[in-house]
PDB file of C-alpha atoms in Angstrom:
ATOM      1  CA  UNK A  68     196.770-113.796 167.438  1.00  0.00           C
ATOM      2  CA  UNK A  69     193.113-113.822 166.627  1.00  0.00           C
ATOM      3  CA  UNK A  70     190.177-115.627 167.715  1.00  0.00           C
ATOM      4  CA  UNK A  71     186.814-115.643 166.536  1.00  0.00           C
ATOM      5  CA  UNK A  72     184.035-117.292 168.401  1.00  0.00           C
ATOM      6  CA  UNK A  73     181.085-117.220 165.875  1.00  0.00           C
ATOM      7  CA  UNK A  74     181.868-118.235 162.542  1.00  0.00           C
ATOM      8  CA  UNK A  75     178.454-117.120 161.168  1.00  0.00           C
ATOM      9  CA  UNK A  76     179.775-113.497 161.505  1.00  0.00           C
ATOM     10  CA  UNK A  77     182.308-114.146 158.402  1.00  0.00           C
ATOM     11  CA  UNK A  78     184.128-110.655 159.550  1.00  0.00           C
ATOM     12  CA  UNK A  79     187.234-113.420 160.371  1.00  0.00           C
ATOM     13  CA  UNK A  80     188.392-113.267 156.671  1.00  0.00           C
ATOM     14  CA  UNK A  81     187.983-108.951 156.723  1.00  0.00           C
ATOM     15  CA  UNK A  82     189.586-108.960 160.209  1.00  0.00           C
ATOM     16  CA  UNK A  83     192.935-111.560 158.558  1.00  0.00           C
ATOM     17  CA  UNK A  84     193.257-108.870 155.994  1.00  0.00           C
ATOM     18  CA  UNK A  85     193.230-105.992 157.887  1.00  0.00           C
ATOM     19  CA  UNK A  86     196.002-107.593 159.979  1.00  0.00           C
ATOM     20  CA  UNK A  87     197.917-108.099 157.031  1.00  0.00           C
ATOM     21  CA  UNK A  88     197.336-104.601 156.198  1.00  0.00           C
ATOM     22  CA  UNK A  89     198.982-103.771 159.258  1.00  0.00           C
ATOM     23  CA  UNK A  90     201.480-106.441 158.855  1.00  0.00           C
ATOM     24  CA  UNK A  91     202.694-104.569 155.632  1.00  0.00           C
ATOM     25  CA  UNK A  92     202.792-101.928 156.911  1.00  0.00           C
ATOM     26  CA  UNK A  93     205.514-102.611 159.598  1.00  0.00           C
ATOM     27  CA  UNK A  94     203.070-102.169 162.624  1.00  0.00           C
ATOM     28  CA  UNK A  95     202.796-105.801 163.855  1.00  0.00           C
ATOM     29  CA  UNK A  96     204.946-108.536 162.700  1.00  0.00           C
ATOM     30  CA  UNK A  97     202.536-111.414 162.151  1.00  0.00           C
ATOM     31  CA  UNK A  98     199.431-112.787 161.723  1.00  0.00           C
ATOM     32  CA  UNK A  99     198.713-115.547 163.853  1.00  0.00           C
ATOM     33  CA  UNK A 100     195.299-117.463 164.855  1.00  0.00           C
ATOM     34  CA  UNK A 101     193.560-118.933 167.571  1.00  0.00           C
ATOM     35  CA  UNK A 102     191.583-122.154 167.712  1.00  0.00           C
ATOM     36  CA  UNK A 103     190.870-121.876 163.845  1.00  0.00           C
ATOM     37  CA  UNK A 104     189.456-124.861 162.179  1.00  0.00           C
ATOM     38  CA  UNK A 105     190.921-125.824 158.319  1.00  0.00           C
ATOM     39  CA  UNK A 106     188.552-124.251 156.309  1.00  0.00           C
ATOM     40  CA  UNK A 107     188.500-120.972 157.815  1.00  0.00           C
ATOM     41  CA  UNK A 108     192.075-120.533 157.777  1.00  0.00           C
ATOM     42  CA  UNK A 109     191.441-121.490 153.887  1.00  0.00           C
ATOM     43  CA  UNK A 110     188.964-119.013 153.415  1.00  0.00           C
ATOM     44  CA  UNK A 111     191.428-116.339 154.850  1.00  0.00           C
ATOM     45  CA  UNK A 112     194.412-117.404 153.190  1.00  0.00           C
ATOM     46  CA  UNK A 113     192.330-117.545 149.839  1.00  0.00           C
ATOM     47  CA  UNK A 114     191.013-114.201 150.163  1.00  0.00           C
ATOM     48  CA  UNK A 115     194.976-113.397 150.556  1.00  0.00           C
ATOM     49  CA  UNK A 116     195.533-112.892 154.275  1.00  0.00           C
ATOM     50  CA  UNK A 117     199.110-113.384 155.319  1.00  0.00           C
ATOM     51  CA  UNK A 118     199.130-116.579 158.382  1.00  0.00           C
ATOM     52  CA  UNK A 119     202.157-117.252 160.434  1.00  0.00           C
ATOM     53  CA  UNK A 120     200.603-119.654 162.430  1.00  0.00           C
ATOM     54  CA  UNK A 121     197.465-120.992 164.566  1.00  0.00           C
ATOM     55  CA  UNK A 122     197.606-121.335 167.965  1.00  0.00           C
ATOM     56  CA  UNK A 123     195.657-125.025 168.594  1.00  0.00           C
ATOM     57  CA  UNK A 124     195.294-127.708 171.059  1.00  0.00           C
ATOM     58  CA  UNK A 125     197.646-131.170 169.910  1.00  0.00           C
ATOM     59  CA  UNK A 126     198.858-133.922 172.171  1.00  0.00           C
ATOM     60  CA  UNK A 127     199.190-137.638 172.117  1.00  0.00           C
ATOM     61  CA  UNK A 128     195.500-137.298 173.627  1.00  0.00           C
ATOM     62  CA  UNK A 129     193.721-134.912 171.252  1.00  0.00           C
ATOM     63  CA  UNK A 130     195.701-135.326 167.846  1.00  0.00           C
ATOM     64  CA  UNK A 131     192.799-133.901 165.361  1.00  0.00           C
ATOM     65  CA  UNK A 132     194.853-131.407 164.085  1.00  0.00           C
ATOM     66  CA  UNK A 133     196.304-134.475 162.113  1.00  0.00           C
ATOM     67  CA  UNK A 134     192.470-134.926 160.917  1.00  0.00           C
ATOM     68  CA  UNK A 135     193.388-132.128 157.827  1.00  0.00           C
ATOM     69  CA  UNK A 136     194.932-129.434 159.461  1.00  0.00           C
ATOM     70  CA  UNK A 137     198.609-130.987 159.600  1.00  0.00           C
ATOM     71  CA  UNK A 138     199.015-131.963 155.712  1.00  0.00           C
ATOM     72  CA  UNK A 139     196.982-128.109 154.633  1.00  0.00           C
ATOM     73  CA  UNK A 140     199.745-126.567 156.793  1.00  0.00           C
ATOM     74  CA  UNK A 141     202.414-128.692 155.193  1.00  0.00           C
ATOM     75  CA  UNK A 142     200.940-127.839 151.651  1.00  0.00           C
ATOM     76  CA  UNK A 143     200.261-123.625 152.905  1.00  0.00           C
ATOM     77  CA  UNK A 144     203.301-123.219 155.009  1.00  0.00           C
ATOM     78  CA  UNK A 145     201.529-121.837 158.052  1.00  0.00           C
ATOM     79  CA  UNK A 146     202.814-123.139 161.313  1.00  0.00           C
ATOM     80  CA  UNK A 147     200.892-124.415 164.400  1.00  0.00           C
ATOM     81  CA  UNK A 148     201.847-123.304 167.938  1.00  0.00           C
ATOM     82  CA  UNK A 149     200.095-125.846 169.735  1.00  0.00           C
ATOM     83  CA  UNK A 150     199.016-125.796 173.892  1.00  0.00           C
ATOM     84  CA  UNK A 151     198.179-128.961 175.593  1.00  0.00           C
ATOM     85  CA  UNK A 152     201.107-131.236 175.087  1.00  0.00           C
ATOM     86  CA  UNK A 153     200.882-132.328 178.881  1.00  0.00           C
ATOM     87  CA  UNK A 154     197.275-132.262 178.867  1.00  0.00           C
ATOM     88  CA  UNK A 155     197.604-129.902 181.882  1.00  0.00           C
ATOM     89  CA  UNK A 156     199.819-132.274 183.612  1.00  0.00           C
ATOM     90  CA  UNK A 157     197.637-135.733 182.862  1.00  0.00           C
ATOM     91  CA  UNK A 158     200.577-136.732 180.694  1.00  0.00           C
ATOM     92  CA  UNK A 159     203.374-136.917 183.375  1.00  0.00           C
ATOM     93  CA  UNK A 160     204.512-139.065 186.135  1.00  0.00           C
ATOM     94  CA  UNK A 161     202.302-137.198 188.549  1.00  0.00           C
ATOM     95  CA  UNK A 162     199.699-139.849 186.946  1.00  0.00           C
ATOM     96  CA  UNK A 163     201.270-142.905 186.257  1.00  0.00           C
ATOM     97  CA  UNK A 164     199.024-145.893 187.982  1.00  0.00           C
ATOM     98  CA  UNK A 165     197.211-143.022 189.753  1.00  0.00           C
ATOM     99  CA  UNK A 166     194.197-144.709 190.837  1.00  0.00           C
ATOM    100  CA  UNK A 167     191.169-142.475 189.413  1.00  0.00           C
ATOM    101  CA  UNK A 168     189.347-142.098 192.537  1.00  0.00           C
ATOM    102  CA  UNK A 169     192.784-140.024 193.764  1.00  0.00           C
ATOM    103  CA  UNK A 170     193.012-137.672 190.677  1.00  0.00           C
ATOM    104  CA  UNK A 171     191.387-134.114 191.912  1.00  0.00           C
ATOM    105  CA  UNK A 172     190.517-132.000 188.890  1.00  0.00           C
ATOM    106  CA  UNK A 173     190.574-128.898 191.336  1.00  0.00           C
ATOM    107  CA  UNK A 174     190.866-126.813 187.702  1.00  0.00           C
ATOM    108  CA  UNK A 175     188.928-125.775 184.824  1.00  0.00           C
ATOM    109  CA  UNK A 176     191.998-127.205 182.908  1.00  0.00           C
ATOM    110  CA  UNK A 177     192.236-130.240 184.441  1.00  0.00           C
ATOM    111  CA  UNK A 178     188.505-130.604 183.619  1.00  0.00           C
ATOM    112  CA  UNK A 179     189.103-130.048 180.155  1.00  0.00           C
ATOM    113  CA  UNK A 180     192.049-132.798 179.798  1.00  0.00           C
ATOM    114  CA  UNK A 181     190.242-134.669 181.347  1.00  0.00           C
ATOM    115  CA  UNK A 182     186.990-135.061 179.275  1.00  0.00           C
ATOM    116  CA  UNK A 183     189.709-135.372 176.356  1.00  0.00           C
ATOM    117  CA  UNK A 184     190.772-138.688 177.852  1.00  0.00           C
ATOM    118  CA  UNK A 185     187.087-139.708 178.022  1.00  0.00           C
ATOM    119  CA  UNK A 186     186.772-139.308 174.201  1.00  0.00           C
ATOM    120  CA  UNK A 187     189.417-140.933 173.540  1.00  0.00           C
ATOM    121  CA  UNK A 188     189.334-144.030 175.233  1.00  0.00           C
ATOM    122  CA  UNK A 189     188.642-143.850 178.989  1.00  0.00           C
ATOM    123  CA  UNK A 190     190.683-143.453 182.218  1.00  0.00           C
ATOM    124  CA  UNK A 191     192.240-147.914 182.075  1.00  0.00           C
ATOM    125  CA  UNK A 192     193.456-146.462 177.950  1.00  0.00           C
ATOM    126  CA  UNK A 193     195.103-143.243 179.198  1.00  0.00           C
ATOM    127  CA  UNK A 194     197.069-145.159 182.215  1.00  0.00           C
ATOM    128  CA  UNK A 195     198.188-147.697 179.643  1.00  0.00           C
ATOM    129  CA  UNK A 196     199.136-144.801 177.662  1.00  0.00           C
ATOM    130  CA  UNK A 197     201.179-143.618 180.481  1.00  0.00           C
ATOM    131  CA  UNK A 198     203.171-146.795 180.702  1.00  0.00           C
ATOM    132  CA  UNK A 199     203.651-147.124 177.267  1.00  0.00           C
ATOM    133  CA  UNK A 200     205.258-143.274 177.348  1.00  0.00           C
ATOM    134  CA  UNK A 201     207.213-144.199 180.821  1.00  0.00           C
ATOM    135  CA  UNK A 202     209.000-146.806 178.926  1.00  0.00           C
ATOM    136  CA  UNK A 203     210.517-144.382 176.309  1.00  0.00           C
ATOM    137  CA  UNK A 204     210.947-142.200 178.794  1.00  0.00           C
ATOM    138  CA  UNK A 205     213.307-144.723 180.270  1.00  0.00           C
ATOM    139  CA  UNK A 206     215.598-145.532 177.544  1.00  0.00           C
ATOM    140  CA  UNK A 207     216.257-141.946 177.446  1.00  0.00           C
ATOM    141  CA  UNK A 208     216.353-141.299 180.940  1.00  0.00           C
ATOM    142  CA  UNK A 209     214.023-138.315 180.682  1.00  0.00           C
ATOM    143  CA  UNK A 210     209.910-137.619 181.755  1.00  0.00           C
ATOM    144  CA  UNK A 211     206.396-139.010 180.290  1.00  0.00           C
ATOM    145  CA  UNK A 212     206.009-135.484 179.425  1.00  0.00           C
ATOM    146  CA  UNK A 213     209.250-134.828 177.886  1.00  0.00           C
ATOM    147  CA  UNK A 214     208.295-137.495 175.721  1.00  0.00           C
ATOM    148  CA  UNK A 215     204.361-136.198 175.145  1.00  0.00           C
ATOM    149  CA  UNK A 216     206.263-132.815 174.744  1.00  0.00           C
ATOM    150  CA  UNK A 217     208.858-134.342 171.983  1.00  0.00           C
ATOM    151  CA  UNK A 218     206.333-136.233 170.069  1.00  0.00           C
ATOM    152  CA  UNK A 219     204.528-132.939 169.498  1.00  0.00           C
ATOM    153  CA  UNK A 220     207.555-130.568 168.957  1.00  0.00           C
ATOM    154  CA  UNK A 221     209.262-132.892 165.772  1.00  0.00           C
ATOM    155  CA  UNK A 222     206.263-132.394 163.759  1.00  0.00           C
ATOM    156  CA  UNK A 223     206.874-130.908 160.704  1.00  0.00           C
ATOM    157  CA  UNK A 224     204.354-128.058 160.924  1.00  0.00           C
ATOM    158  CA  UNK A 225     205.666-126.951 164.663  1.00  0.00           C
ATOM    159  CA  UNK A 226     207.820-124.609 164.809  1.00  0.00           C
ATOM    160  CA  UNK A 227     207.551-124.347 168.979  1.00  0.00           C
ATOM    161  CA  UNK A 228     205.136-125.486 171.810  1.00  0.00           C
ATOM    162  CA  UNK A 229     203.329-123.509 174.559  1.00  0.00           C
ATOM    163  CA  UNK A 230     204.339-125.259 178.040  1.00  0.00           C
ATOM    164  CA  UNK A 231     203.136-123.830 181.594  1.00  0.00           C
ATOM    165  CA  UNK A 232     205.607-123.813 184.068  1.00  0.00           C
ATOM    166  CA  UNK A 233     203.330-123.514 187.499  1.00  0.00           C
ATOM    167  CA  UNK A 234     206.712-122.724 189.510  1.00  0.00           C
ATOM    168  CA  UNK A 235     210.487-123.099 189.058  1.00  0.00           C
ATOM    169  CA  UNK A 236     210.929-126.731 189.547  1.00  0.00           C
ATOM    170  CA  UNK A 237     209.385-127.325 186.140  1.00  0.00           C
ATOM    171  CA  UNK A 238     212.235-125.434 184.611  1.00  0.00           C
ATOM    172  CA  UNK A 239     215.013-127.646 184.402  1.00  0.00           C
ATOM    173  CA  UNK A 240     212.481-130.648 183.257  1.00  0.00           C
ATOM    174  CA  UNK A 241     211.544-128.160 180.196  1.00  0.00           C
ATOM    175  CA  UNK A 242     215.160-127.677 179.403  1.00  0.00           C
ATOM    176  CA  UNK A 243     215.519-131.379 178.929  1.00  0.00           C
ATOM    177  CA  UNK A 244     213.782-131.543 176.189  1.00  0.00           C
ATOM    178  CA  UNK A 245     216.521-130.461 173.877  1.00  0.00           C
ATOM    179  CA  UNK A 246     218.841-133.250 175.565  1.00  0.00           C
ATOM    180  CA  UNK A 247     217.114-135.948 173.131  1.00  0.00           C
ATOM    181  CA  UNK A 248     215.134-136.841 170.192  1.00  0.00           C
ATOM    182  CA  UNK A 249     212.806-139.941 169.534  1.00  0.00           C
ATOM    183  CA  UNK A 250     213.828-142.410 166.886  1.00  0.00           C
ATOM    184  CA  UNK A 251     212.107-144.719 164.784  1.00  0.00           C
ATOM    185  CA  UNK A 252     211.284-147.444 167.565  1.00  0.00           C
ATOM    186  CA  UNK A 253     210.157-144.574 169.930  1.00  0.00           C
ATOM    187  CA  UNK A 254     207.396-143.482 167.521  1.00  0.00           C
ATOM    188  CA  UNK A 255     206.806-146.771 166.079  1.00  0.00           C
ATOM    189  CA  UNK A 256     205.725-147.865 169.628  1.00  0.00           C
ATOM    190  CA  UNK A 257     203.753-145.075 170.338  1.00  0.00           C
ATOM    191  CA  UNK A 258     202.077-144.907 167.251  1.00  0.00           C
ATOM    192  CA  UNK A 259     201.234-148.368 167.518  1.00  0.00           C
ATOM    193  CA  UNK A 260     199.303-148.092 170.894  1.00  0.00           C
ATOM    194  CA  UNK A 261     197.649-144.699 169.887  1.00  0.00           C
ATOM    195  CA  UNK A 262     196.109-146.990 167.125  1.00  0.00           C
ATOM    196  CA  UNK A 263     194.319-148.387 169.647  1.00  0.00           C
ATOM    197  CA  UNK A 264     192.383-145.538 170.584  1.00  0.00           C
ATOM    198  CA  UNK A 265     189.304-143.809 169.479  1.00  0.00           C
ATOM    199  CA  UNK A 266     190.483-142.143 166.673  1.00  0.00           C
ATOM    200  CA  UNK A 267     188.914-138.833 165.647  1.00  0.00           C
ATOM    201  CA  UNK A 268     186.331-138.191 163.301  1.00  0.00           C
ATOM    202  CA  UNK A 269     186.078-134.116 162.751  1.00  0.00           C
ATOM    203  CA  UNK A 270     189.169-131.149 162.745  1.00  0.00           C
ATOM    204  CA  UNK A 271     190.311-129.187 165.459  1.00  0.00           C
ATOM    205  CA  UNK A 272     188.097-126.853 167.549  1.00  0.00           C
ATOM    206  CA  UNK A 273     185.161-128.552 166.416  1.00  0.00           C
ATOM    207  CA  UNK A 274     183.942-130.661 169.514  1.00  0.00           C
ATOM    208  CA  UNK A 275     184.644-127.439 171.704  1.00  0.00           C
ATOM    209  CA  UNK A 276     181.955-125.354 169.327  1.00  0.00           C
ATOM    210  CA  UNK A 277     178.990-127.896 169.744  1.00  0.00           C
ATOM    211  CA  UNK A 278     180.478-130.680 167.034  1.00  0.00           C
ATOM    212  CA  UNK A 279     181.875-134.066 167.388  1.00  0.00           C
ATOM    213  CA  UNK A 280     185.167-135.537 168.635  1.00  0.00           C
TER     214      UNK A 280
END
């Protein structure tokens, strides 16, 4: 996987092809990304460098891979492997009617989430978010980040998900995920509240290089 932190330094598209230079030739077996936005994985792909997939953040909180990225990887066939399904944790039970004065972010991660829920509508948003997710969650007697987890995992263009597993107890939560699927009413009901969010205005990776949400 490759990451590049200054775009201005175009090297990106001559470091994709030497990867795929090394892909044909048997020594690695894919090309994958990091925190791309759309056009540069264009300008690779155009310049004919091989992509399996890019590695970007995507949750019910920060969906602005959906911006473009989502229907040029349906049309290009590269996958994304996203991180930050769970938000690091902020969509789970842990925080359901958590009053905000009793949420530590003791971690850079945390941090990061949760500055996400700031752009996207505020802390009273994100709890009714929560609620919203705990009552699919019911009706398949499963977790509010099973459910964050699902919604992320049947899109078309992801083939898998990165979860963290901070000890064993996480484990058999994980492994539920396979156990059911959301239907029609699920994501109808979600989709409908995320509608009431801010919605985002620019592709992935932007905001985090100086650009807006």
């Amino acid at each position: 996987q490759m990451y590049w932190n200054e775009y201005n330094q175009r090297g990106y598209v001559d470091a994709a092809l030497f990867l795929t230079d090394l892909k044909h030739k048997g020594v690695i077996d894919a090309v994958s990304l990091t925190n791309f936005d759309t056009q540069r994985m264009k300008e690779m792909l155009d310049a004919g460098a091989e992509i399996s997939t890019n590695q970007i953040q995507y949750s019910l909180l920060d969906r602005r891979p959906e911006k473009v990225m989502k229907q040029f990887c349906e049309s290009t066939g590269v996958g994304l492997l996203p991180y930050g399904v769970v938000a690091g944790g902020l969509l789970s039970d842990r925080y359901l009617d958590a009053p905000p004065d009793k949420v530590v972010m003791n971690t850079s991660s945390l941090r990061k989430y949760a500055s996400v829920v700031g752009n996207v509508g505020g802390y009273s948003w994100y709890q009714s978010l929560l609620k919203c997710l705990r009552a699919v969650a019911d009706k398949h007697n499963t977790s509010i980040a099973n459910v964050a987890s699902k919604w992320v995992m049947e899109s078309p263009v992801v083939p898998a998900v990165i979860l963290g597993a901070r000890n064993a107890t996480h484990i058999p939560d994980h492994l539920a995920l396979f156990d059911f699927s959301l239907d029609d009413a699920d994501r109808d009901s979600i989709a409908s509240f995320l509608a009431s969010g801010e919605q985002p205005t620019q592709d992935a990776y932007t905001w985090e290089r100086g650009g807006k949400w």
